[in-house]
Short mmCIF file of C-alpha atoms in Angstrom, two decimals:
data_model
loop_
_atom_site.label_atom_id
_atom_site.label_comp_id
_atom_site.label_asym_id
_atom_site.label_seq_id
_atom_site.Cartn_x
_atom_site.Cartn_y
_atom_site.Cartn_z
CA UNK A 179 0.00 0.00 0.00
CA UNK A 180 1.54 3.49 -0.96
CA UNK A 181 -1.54 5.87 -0.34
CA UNK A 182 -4.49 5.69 2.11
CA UNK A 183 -7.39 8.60 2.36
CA UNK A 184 -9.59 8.19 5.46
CA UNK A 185 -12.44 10.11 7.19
CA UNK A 186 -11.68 12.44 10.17
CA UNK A 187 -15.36 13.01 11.69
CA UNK A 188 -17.00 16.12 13.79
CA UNK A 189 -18.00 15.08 17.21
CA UNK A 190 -20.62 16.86 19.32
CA UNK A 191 -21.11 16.99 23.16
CA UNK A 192 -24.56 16.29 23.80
CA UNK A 193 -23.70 18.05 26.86
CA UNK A 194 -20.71 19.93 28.84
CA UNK A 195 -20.14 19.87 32.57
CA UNK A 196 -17.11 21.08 34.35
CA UNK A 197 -16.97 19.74 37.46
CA UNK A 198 -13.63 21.61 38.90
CA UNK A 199 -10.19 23.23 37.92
CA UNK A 200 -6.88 20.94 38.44
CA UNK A 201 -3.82 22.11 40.30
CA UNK A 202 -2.11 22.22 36.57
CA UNK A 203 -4.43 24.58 35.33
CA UNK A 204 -6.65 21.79 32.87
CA UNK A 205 -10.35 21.36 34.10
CA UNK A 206 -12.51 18.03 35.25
CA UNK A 207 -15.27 17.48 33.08
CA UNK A 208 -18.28 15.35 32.23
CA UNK A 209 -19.37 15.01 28.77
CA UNK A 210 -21.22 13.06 26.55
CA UNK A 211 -19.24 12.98 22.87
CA UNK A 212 -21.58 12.27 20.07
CA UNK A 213 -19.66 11.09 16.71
CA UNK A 214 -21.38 12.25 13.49
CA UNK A 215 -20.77 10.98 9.99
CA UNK A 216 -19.72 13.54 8.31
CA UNK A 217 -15.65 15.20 8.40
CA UNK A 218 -12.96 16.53 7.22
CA UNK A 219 -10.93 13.99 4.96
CA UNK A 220 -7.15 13.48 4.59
CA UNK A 221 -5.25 11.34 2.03
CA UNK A 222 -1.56 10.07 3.10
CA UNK A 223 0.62 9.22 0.35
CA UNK A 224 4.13 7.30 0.79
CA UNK A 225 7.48 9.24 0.36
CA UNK A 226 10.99 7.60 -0.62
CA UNK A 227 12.41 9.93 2.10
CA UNK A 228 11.74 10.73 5.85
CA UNK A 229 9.90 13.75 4.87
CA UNK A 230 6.77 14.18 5.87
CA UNK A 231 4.70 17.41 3.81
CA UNK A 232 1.43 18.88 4.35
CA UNK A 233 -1.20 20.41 1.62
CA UNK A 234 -4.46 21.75 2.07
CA UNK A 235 -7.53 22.95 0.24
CA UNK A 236 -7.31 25.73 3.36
CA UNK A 237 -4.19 27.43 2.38
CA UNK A 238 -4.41 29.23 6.53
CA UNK A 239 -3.66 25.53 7.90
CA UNK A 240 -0.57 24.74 6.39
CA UNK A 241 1.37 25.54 8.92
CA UNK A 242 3.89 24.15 11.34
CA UNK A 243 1.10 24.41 14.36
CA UNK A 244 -1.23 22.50 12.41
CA UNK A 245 -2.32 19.15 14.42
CA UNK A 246 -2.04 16.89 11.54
CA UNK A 247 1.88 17.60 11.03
CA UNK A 248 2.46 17.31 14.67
CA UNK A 249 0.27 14.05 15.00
CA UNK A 250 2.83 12.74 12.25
CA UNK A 251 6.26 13.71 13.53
CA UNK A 252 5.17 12.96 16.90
CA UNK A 253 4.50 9.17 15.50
CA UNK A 254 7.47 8.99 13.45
CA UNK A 255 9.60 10.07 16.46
CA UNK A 256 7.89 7.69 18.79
CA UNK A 257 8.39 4.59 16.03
CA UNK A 258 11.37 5.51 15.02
CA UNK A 259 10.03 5.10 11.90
CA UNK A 260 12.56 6.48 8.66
CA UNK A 261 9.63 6.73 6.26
CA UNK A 262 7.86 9.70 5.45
CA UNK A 263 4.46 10.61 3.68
CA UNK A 264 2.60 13.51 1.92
CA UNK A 265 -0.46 14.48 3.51
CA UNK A 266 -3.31 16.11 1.79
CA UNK A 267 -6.07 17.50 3.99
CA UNK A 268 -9.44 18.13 2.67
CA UNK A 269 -10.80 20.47 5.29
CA UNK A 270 -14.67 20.71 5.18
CA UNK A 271 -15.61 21.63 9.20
CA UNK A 272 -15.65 25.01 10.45
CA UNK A 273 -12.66 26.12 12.41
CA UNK A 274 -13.21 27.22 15.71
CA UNK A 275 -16.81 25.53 16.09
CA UNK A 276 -16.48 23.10 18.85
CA UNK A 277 -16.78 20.04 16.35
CA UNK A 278 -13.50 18.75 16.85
CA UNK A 279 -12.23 19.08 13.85
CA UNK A 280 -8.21 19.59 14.75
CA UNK A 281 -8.39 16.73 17.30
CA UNK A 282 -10.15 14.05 15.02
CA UNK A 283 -7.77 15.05 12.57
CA UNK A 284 -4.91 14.68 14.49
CA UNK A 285 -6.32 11.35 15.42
CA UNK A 286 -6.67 9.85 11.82
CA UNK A 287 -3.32 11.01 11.23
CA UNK A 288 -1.91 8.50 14.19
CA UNK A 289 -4.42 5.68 12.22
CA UNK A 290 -3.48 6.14 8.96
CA UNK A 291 0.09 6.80 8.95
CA UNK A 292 -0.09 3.52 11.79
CA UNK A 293 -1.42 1.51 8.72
CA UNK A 294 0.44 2.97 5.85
CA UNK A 295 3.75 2.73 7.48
CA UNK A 296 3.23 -0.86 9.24
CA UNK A 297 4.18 -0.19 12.84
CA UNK A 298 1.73 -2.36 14.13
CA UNK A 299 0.79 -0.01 17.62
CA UNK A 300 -2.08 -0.70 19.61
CA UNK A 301 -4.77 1.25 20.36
CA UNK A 302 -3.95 1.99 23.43
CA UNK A 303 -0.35 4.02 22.21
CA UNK A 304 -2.05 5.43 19.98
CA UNK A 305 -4.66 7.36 22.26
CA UNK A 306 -1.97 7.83 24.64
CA UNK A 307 0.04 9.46 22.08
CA UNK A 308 -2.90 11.35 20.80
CA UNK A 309 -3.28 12.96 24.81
CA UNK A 310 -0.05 15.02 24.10
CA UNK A 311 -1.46 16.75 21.42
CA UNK A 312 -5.41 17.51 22.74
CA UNK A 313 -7.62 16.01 25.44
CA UNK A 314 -10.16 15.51 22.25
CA UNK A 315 -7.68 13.31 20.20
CA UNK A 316 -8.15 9.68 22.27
CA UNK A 317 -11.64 9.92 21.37
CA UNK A 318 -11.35 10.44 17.67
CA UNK A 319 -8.71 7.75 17.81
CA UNK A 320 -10.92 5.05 19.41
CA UNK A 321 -13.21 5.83 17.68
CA UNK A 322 -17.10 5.50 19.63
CA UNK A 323 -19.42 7.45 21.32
CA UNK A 324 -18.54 7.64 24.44
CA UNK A 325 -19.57 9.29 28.37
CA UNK A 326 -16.14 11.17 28.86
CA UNK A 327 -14.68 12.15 32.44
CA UNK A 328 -11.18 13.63 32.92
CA UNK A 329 -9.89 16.08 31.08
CA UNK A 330 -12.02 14.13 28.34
CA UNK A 331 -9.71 11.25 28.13
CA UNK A 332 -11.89 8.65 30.11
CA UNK A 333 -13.94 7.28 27.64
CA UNK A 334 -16.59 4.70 28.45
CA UNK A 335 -18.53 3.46 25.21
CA UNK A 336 -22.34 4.99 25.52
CA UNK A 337 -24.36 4.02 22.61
CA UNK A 338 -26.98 6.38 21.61
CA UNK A 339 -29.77 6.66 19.34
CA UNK A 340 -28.85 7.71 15.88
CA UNK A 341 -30.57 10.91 15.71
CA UNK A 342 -30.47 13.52 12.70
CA UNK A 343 -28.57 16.58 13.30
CA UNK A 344 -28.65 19.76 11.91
CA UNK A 345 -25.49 21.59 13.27
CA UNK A 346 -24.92 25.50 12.46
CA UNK A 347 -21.78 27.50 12.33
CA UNK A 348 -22.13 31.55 13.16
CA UNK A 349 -19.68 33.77 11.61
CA UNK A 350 -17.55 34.03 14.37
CA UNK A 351 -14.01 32.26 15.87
CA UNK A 352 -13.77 31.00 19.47
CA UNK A 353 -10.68 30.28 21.21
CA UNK A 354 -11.16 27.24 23.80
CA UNK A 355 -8.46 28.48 25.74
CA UNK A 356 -9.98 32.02 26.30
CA UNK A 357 -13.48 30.67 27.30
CA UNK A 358 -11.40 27.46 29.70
CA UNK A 359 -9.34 30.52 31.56
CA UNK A 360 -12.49 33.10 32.03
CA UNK A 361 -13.12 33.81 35.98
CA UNK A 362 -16.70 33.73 35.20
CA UNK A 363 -17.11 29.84 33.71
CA UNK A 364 -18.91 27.88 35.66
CA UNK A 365 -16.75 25.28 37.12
CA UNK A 366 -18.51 23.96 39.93
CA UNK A 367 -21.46 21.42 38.58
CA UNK A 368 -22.17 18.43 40.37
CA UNK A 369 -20.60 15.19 38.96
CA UNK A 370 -23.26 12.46 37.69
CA UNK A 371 -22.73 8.67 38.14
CA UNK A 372 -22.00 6.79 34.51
CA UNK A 373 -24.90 4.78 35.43
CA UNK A 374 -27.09 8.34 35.89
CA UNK A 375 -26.03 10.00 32.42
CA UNK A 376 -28.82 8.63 30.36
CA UNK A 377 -31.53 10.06 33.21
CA UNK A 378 -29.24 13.56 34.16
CA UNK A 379 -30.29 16.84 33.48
CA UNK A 380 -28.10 18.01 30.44
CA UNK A 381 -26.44 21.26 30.47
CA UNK A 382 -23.37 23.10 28.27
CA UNK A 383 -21.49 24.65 31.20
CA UNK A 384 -19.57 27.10 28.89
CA UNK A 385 -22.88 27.92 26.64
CA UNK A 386 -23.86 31.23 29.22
CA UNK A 387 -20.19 32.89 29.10
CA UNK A 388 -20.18 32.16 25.35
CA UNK A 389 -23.64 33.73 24.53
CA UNK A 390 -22.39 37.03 26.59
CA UNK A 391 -19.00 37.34 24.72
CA UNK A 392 -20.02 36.29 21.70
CA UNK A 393 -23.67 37.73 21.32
CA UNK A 394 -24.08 36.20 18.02
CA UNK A 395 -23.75 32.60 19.20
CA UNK A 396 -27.10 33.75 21.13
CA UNK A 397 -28.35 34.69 18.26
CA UNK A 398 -27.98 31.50 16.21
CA UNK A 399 -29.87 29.68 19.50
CA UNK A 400 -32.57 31.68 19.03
CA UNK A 401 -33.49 31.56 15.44
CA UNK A 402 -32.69 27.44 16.13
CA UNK A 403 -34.74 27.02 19.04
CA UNK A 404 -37.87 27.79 16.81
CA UNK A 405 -37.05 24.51 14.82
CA UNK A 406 -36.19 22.25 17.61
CA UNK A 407 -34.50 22.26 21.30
CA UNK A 408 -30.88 23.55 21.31
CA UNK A 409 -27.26 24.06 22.68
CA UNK A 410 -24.21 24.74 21.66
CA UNK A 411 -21.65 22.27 21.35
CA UNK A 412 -17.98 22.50 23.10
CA UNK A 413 -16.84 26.43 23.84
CA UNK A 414 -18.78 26.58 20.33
CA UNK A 415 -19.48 28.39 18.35
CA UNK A 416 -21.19 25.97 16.89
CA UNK A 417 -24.90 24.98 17.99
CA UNK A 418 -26.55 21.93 17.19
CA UNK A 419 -30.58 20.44 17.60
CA UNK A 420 -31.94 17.11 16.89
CA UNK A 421 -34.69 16.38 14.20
CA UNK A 422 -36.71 13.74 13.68
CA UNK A 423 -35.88 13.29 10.42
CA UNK A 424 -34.17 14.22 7.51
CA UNK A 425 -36.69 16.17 5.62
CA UNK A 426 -37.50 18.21 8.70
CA UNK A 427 -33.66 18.83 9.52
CA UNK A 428 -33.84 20.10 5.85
CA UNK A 429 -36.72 22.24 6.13
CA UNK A 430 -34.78 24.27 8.97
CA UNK A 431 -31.84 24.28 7.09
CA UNK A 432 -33.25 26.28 4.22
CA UNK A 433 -34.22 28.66 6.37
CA UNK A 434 -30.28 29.45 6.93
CA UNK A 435 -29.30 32.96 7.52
CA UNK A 436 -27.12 33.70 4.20
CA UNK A 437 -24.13 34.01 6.55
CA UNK A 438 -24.34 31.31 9.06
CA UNK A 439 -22.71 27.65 7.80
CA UNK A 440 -25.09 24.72 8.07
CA UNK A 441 -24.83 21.19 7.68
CA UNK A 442 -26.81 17.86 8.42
CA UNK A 443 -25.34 14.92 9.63
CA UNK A 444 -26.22 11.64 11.58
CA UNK A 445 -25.18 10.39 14.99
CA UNK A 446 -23.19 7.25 14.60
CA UNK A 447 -21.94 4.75 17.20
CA UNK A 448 -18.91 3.95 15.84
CA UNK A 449 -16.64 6.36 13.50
CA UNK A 450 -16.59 5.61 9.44
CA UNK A 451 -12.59 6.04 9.83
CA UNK A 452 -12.79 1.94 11.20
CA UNK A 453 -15.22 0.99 7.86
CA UNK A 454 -12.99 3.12 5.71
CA UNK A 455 -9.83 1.16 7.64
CA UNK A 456 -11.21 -2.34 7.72
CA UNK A 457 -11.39 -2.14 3.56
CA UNK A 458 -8.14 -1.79 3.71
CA UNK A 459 -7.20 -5.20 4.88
#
């Protein structure tokens, strides 16, 4: 095998608690991560040198910051491995949106260059690789939906329903580490039980700093709210409702302010990147 191209998919929390801040600065959370079908996609070609390159239809992310480069040099490193790759990233998600878009990346990047260049790691190295570069990344790389304590690196499997999503992108860029070190987030919510999640009351802890700074997050709630029941997802600025079915999650999406983003997607239980991996046996 000399190239591989492989889904990296949004996620969404279906809700956000923070539970306490750590002597080290990082928070305790709860969360309930809800993979979706639909991604960014990246194609990793082989290289007869140690060189590993990075193009992208987003000219902004090529860049020696950019998760997907650092997700590869921190696996070559690790491996020891001499070969390199070209690595084309199709970027479709919004930057910014609390979809987990740099962290699922990041995560198909330790899958597929784990495939393409034979190393033969477990799962396990893998995630634990994928903490150093985002508390997101173990998620992505395992792949499920999952309850999520820690800094999000806990992960028990929670299979949900497969609900419809329509998920909608404001105009507007939010840093996670500005709305994480605010004195005013709420850090102080009750944990839940695993065995409770399913029966909790669901809240976004970060969604009533986010709607103050950022008044047009607020916005986007309320022209979604009159569709279906809403949040946002992550520190945003995404926001996200479930519909019953596709042609009503299409109806709403019509309706789209001209410059908002939209897409629809599904919930799924386990992420396409194992399907897309599996057909490569």
């Amino acid at each position: 095998m000399t190239q591989l191209t492989l889904p990296a998919v949004a996620k969404l929390n279906l809700f956000l608690h923070i539970t306490g801040r750590r002597p080290d600065g990082y928070h305790n959370l709860q969360t309930l991560f809800q993979l979706l079908d639909v991604g960014d996609e990246l194609t990793f070609s082989l290289r007869d040198d140690s060189d590993i390159t990075l193009d992208c239809n987003n000219s902004e992310l090529i860049n020696e910051q950019n998760l997907v480069l650092r997700a590869a040099r921190l696996l070559q490193q690790y491996s020891k491995c001499v070969q390199g790759c070209d690595i084309y990233l199709q970027k479709r998600l919004p930057m910014g949106g609390g979809l987990g878009g740099g962290s699922s990346d990041a995560a198909t990047t330790l899958l597929g260059l784990n495939k393409l260049w034979q190393l033969g790691l477990s799962l396990d190295t893998l995630a634990e690789l994928g903490l150093k570069l985002g508390a997101d990344v173990p998620l992505f790389v395992r792949g499920f939906t999952a309850f999520a304590e820690g800094v999000g690196e806990k992960l028990l499997p929670l299979p949900m329903p497969e609900k419809v999503y329509l998920v909608v992108t404001p105009d507007c860029h939010i840093s996670t580490a500005e709305i994480f070190q605010h004195p005013d987030l709420i850090r102080n919510t009750p944990p839940i039980a695993s065995s409770q999640v399913l029966t909790a009351a669901w809240h976004n802890d970060c969604q009533p700093l986010v709607e103050r700074l950022y008044p047009i997050v607020a916005i986007t709630l309320q022209w979604l709210v009159e569709y279906a029941p809403c949040q946002m997802t992550g520190t945003g600025a995404s926001v996200f409702a479930a519909f019953p079915d596709q042609t009503s999650a299409q109806h709403a999406l019509a309706q789209l302010p001209p410059s908002w983003r939209g897409f629809i997607a599904k919930g799924v239980n386990q992420s396409p990147v194992w399907a897309a991996l599996a057909d490569t046996e």
